[in-house]
PDB file of C-alpha atoms in Angstrom:
ATOM      1  CA  UNK A   1     -15.184   7.731  21.701  1.00  0.00           C
ATOM      2  CA  UNK A   2     -11.870   9.564  21.836  1.00  0.00           C
ATOM      3  CA  UNK A   3     -10.788  11.142  25.226  1.00  0.00           C
ATOM      4  CA  UNK A   4      -9.993  14.869  25.289  1.00  0.00           C
ATOM      5  CA  UNK A   5      -6.665  14.475  27.023  1.00  0.00           C
ATOM      6  CA  UNK A   6      -3.593  13.606  24.994  1.00  0.00           C
ATOM      7  CA  UNK A   7      -2.043   9.994  25.336  1.00  0.00           C
ATOM      8  CA  UNK A   8       1.692   9.689  25.443  1.00  0.00           C
ATOM      9  CA  UNK A   9       3.308   7.457  22.943  1.00  0.00           C
ATOM     10  CA  UNK A  10       4.066   4.601  25.435  1.00  0.00           C
ATOM     11  CA  UNK A  11       0.493   4.544  26.557  1.00  0.00           C
ATOM     12  CA  UNK A  12      -0.747   4.599  23.047  1.00  0.00           C
ATOM     13  CA  UNK A  13       1.432   1.554  22.168  1.00  0.00           C
ATOM     14  CA  UNK A  14      -0.656  -0.533  24.739  1.00  0.00           C
ATOM     15  CA  UNK A  15      -3.941   1.195  24.054  1.00  0.00           C
ATOM     16  CA  UNK A  16      -6.726  -1.372  23.226  1.00  0.00           C
ATOM     17  CA  UNK A  17      -8.359   0.973  20.727  1.00  0.00           C
ATOM     18  CA  UNK A  18      -5.116   0.776  18.711  1.00  0.00           C
ATOM     19  CA  UNK A  19      -4.848  -2.900  18.790  1.00  0.00           C
ATOM     20  CA  UNK A  20      -8.543  -3.325  17.849  1.00  0.00           C
ATOM     21  CA  UNK A  21      -8.033  -0.986  14.839  1.00  0.00           C
ATOM     22  CA  UNK A  22      -4.879  -2.922  13.671  1.00  0.00           C
ATOM     23  CA  UNK A  23      -6.810  -6.150  13.745  1.00  0.00           C
ATOM     24  CA  UNK A  24      -9.998  -4.678  12.116  1.00  0.00           C
ATOM     25  CA  UNK A  25      -7.941  -3.192   9.447  1.00  0.00           C
ATOM     26  CA  UNK A  26      -6.089  -6.369   8.825  1.00  0.00           C
ATOM     27  CA  UNK A  27      -9.371  -8.240   8.480  1.00  0.00           C
ATOM     28  CA  UNK A  28     -10.596  -5.582   5.805  1.00  0.00           C
ATOM     29  CA  UNK A  29      -7.309  -6.047   3.796  1.00  0.00           C
ATOM     30  CA  UNK A  30      -7.755  -9.886   3.952  1.00  0.00           C
ATOM     31  CA  UNK A  31     -11.287  -9.429   2.526  1.00  0.00           C
ATOM     32  CA  UNK A  32      -9.718  -7.460  -0.160  1.00  0.00           C
ATOM     33  CA  UNK A  33      -7.418 -10.308  -1.003  1.00  0.00           C
ATOM     34  CA  UNK A  34      -4.228  -9.360   0.890  1.00  0.00           C
ATOM     35  CA  UNK A  35      -2.581 -11.464   3.477  1.00  0.00           C
ATOM     36  CA  UNK A  36      -3.893 -10.475   7.000  1.00  0.00           C
ATOM     37  CA  UNK A  37      -0.193  -9.727   8.166  1.00  0.00           C
ATOM     38  CA  UNK A  38       0.125  -7.046   5.582  1.00  0.00           C
ATOM     39  CA  UNK A  39      -2.933  -5.422   6.987  1.00  0.00           C
ATOM     40  CA  UNK A  40      -1.614  -5.808  10.499  1.00  0.00           C
ATOM     41  CA  UNK A  41       1.811  -4.026   9.512  1.00  0.00           C
ATOM     42  CA  UNK A  42       0.093  -1.444   7.552  1.00  0.00           C
ATOM     43  CA  UNK A  43      -2.482  -0.674  10.119  1.00  0.00           C
ATOM     44  CA  UNK A  44       0.033  -0.671  13.035  1.00  0.00           C
ATOM     45  CA  UNK A  45       2.113   1.903  11.108  1.00  0.00           C
ATOM     46  CA  UNK A  46      -0.870   4.035  10.186  1.00  0.00           C
ATOM     47  CA  UNK A  47      -1.672   4.603  13.854  1.00  0.00           C
ATOM     48  CA  UNK A  48       1.895   4.934  15.045  1.00  0.00           C
ATOM     49  CA  UNK A  49       2.831   8.398  16.542  1.00  0.00           C
ATOM     50  CA  UNK A  50       6.510   7.573  15.790  1.00  0.00           C
ATOM     51  CA  UNK A  51       8.176   8.936  12.778  1.00  0.00           C
ATOM     52  CA  UNK A  52       9.399   5.269  11.933  1.00  0.00           C
ATOM     53  CA  UNK A  53       9.225   1.735  13.485  1.00  0.00           C
ATOM     54  CA  UNK A  54      11.850  -0.912  13.603  1.00  0.00           C
ATOM     55  CA  UNK A  55      11.281  -4.494  12.247  1.00  0.00           C
ATOM     56  CA  UNK A  56      11.894  -5.786  15.671  1.00  0.00           C
ATOM     57  CA  UNK A  57       9.319  -3.471  17.294  1.00  0.00           C
ATOM     58  CA  UNK A  58       6.744  -4.643  14.552  1.00  0.00           C
ATOM     59  CA  UNK A  59       7.510  -8.229  15.439  1.00  0.00           C
ATOM     60  CA  UNK A  60       7.127  -7.835  19.110  1.00  0.00           C
ATOM     61  CA  UNK A  61       4.053  -5.546  18.816  1.00  0.00           C
ATOM     62  CA  UNK A  62       2.279  -7.853  16.377  1.00  0.00           C
ATOM     63  CA  UNK A  63       3.507 -11.262  17.902  1.00  0.00           C
ATOM     64  CA  UNK A  64       4.971 -12.132  14.544  1.00  0.00           C
ATOM     65  CA  UNK A  65       8.241 -13.825  13.525  1.00  0.00           C
ATOM     66  CA  UNK A  66      11.167 -11.859  12.224  1.00  0.00           C
ATOM     67  CA  UNK A  67      10.763 -13.744   8.807  1.00  0.00           C
ATOM     68  CA  UNK A  68       7.129 -12.845   8.642  1.00  0.00           C
ATOM     69  CA  UNK A  69       7.898  -9.151   9.220  1.00  0.00           C
ATOM     70  CA  UNK A  70      10.688  -9.204   6.755  1.00  0.00           C
ATOM     71  CA  UNK A  71       8.654 -10.802   3.787  1.00  0.00           C
ATOM     72  CA  UNK A  72       5.571  -8.479   4.710  1.00  0.00           C
ATOM     73  CA  UNK A  73       7.606  -5.153   4.796  1.00  0.00           C
ATOM     74  CA  UNK A  74       9.317  -6.129   1.471  1.00  0.00           C
ATOM     75  CA  UNK A  75       5.905  -6.609  -0.212  1.00  0.00           C
ATOM     76  CA  UNK A  76       4.390  -3.530   1.306  1.00  0.00           C
ATOM     77  CA  UNK A  77       7.401  -1.582   0.033  1.00  0.00           C
ATOM     78  CA  UNK A  78       6.934  -3.073  -3.460  1.00  0.00           C
ATOM     79  CA  UNK A  79       3.396  -2.246  -3.396  1.00  0.00           C
ATOM     80  CA  UNK A  80       4.118   1.441  -2.437  1.00  0.00           C
ATOM     81  CA  UNK A  81       2.190   1.294   0.916  1.00  0.00           C
ATOM     82  CA  UNK A  82       5.420   1.782   3.164  1.00  0.00           C
ATOM     83  CA  UNK A  83       9.073   3.009   2.808  1.00  0.00           C
ATOM     84  CA  UNK A  84      12.181   1.918   4.354  1.00  0.00           C
ATOM     85  CA  UNK A  85      13.766   4.473   6.695  1.00  0.00           C
ATOM     86  CA  UNK A  86      17.596   4.633   7.236  1.00  0.00           C
ATOM     87  CA  UNK A  87      18.951   5.640  10.797  1.00  0.00           C
ATOM     88  CA  UNK A  88      22.693   6.681  10.497  1.00  0.00           C
ATOM     89  CA  UNK A  89      24.972   4.230  12.412  1.00  0.00           C
ATOM     90  CA  UNK A  90      22.034   1.588  13.034  1.00  0.00           C
ATOM     91  CA  UNK A  91      21.866  -1.480  10.968  1.00  0.00           C
ATOM     92  CA  UNK A  92      18.298  -2.233  11.971  1.00  0.00           C
ATOM     93  CA  UNK A  93      15.479  -2.030   9.527  1.00  0.00           C
ATOM     94  CA  UNK A  94      12.984   0.903  10.027  1.00  0.00           C
ATOM     95  CA  UNK A  95       9.741   1.658   8.278  1.00  0.00           C
ATOM     96  CA  UNK A  96       7.244   4.403   7.864  1.00  0.00           C
ATOM     97  CA  UNK A  97       4.038   5.062   6.118  1.00  0.00           C
ATOM     98  CA  UNK A  98       3.565   8.270   4.263  1.00  0.00           C
ATOM     99  CA  UNK A  99       0.690  10.544   5.362  1.00  0.00           C
ATOM    100  CA  UNK A 100      -1.067  10.008   2.125  1.00  0.00           C
ATOM    101  CA  UNK A 101      -0.561   6.258   2.026  1.00  0.00           C
ATOM    102  CA  UNK A 102      -3.412   5.794  -0.516  1.00  0.00           C
ATOM    103  CA  UNK A 103      -1.988   8.186  -2.956  1.00  0.00           C
ATOM    104  CA  UNK A 104       1.457   6.592  -2.640  1.00  0.00           C
ATOM    105  CA  UNK A 105      -0.220   3.219  -3.242  1.00  0.00           C
ATOM    106  CA  UNK A 106      -1.984   4.409  -6.280  1.00  0.00           C
ATOM    107  CA  UNK A 107       1.146   5.927  -7.774  1.00  0.00           C
ATOM    108  CA  UNK A 108       3.042   2.500  -7.113  1.00  0.00           C
ATOM    109  CA  UNK A 109       0.219   0.441  -8.478  1.00  0.00           C
ATOM    110  CA  UNK A 110       0.362   2.688 -11.719  1.00  0.00           C
ATOM    111  CA  UNK A 111       4.032   1.823 -12.039  1.00  0.00           C
ATOM    112  CA  UNK A 112       3.146  -1.865 -12.113  1.00  0.00           C
ATOM    113  CA  UNK A 113       0.639  -1.524 -14.877  1.00  0.00           C
ATOM    114  CA  UNK A 114       3.197  -0.910 -17.484  1.00  0.00           C
ATOM    115  CA  UNK A 115       4.957  -4.212 -16.490  1.00  0.00           C
ATOM    116  CA  UNK A 116       1.728  -6.069 -16.721  1.00  0.00           C
ATOM    117  CA  UNK A 117       1.005  -4.655 -20.096  1.00  0.00           C
ATOM    118  CA  UNK A 118       4.463  -5.639 -21.261  1.00  0.00           C
ATOM    119  CA  UNK A 119       3.893  -9.377 -20.307  1.00  0.00           C
ATOM    120  CA  UNK A 120       0.862  -9.505 -22.522  1.00  0.00           C
ATOM    121  CA  UNK A 121       2.751  -7.574 -25.301  1.00  0.00           C
ATOM    122  CA  UNK A 122       5.687 -10.038 -25.137  1.00  0.00           C
ATOM    123  CA  UNK A 123       3.373 -12.964 -25.360  1.00  0.00           C
ATOM    124  CA  UNK A 124       1.494 -11.401 -28.295  1.00  0.00           C
ATOM    125  CA  UNK A 125       4.785 -11.291 -30.164  1.00  0.00           C
ATOM    126  CA  UNK A 126       5.675 -14.825 -29.352  1.00  0.00           C
ATOM    127  CA  UNK A 127       2.093 -16.284 -30.137  1.00  0.00           C
ATOM    128  CA  UNK A 128       1.931 -18.701 -33.216  1.00  0.00           C
ATOM    129  CA  UNK A 129      -0.043 -17.753 -36.058  1.00  0.00           C
ATOM    130  CA  UNK A 130      -3.624 -18.952 -36.248  1.00  0.00           C
ATOM    131  CA  UNK A 131      -4.217 -18.672 -32.661  1.00  0.00           C
ATOM    132  CA  UNK A 132      -7.204 -16.155 -32.833  1.00  0.00           C
ATOM    133  CA  UNK A 133      -8.758 -16.829 -29.440  1.00  0.00           C
ATOM    134  CA  UNK A 134      -5.544 -16.356 -27.316  1.00  0.00           C
ATOM    135  CA  UNK A 135      -4.429 -13.310 -29.618  1.00  0.00           C
ATOM    136  CA  UNK A 136      -7.815 -11.669 -28.877  1.00  0.00           C
ATOM    137  CA  UNK A 137      -7.595 -12.296 -25.274  1.00  0.00           C
ATOM    138  CA  UNK A 138      -3.965 -11.279 -25.004  1.00  0.00           C
ATOM    139  CA  UNK A 139      -4.593  -8.175 -26.931  1.00  0.00           C
ATOM    140  CA  UNK A 140      -7.616  -7.242 -24.793  1.00  0.00           C
ATOM    141  CA  UNK A 141      -5.519  -7.740 -21.574  1.00  0.00           C
ATOM    142  CA  UNK A 142      -2.709  -5.521 -23.043  1.00  0.00           C
ATOM    143  CA  UNK A 143      -5.210  -2.836 -24.134  1.00  0.00           C
ATOM    144  CA  UNK A 144      -6.795  -2.995 -20.759  1.00  0.00           C
ATOM    145  CA  UNK A 145      -3.568  -2.374 -18.843  1.00  0.00           C
ATOM    146  CA  UNK A 146      -2.612   0.508 -21.238  1.00  0.00           C
ATOM    147  CA  UNK A 147      -6.068   2.063 -20.770  1.00  0.00           C
ATOM    148  CA  UNK A 148      -5.954   1.490 -16.960  1.00  0.00           C
ATOM    149  CA  UNK A 149      -2.441   3.247 -16.917  1.00  0.00           C
ATOM    150  CA  UNK A 150      -3.986   6.291 -18.489  1.00  0.00           C
ATOM    151  CA  UNK A 151      -6.964   6.253 -16.143  1.00  0.00           C
ATOM    152  CA  UNK A 152      -4.708   5.904 -13.203  1.00  0.00           C
ATOM    153  CA  UNK A 153      -2.924   9.270 -14.056  1.00  0.00           C
ATOM    154  CA  UNK A 154      -6.374  10.911 -14.080  1.00  0.00           C
ATOM    155  CA  UNK A 155      -7.179   9.201 -10.788  1.00  0.00           C
ATOM    156  CA  UNK A 156      -4.033  10.318  -9.112  1.00  0.00           C
ATOM    157  CA  UNK A 157      -4.520  13.842 -10.228  1.00  0.00           C
ATOM    158  CA  UNK A 158      -8.305  13.864  -9.108  1.00  0.00           C
ATOM    159  CA  UNK A 159      -7.385  12.355  -5.621  1.00  0.00           C
ATOM    160  CA  UNK A 160      -4.671  14.997  -5.254  1.00  0.00           C
ATOM    161  CA  UNK A 161      -7.068  17.847  -6.109  1.00  0.00           C
ATOM    162  CA  UNK A 162      -9.749  16.270  -3.754  1.00  0.00           C
ATOM    163  CA  UNK A 163      -7.178  15.769  -0.933  1.00  0.00           C
ATOM    164  CA  UNK A 164      -5.981  19.248  -1.261  1.00  0.00           C
ATOM    165  CA  UNK A 165      -9.525  20.713  -1.022  1.00  0.00           C
ATOM    166  CA  UNK A 166     -10.253  18.754   2.018  1.00  0.00           C
ATOM    167  CA  UNK A 167      -6.919  19.675   3.471  1.00  0.00           C
ATOM    168  CA  UNK A 168      -7.714  23.272   3.004  1.00  0.00           C
ATOM    169  CA  UNK A 169     -11.198  22.884   4.527  1.00  0.00           C
ATOM    170  CA  UNK A 170      -9.692  21.171   7.494  1.00  0.00           C
ATOM    171  CA  UNK A 171      -6.923  23.740   7.781  1.00  0.00           C
ATOM    172  CA  UNK A 172      -3.991  21.465   7.322  1.00  0.00           C
TER     173      UNK A 172
END
């Protein structure tokens, strides 16, 4: 149960509720097929009250190596979950998560669907004659990703409409 009194950022960094959320979220992401560290980084950023967090802070807070944080943040950026944040005059790497991380993820995932479709299209063009089984499977895969990209556009619009409705109801 949440306390009624506000918690300052420094106290929140050490709050056991935050740490528990980060680990629970990481386990959920792991069950969904993602590396646990991706869930830990994403969970940490989701409950951070700071506008952006350095890679050094992530490594320290999550007891992770700099290399693990580097590879994890690169992957989360590629997936559309987080963004890099530049601080003028500072060479450190900083990261943030959008308020609508799931809408950002959905948009990023949609971008990758065309690339996946193209892989199957390219192989179809290279497939020797007479290979009806592989041709049918590759054609179905290509068509699936083409269909999914179309459906993703609809899902993203539906999500935005749903989110806007809830935001209006909650006064945001």
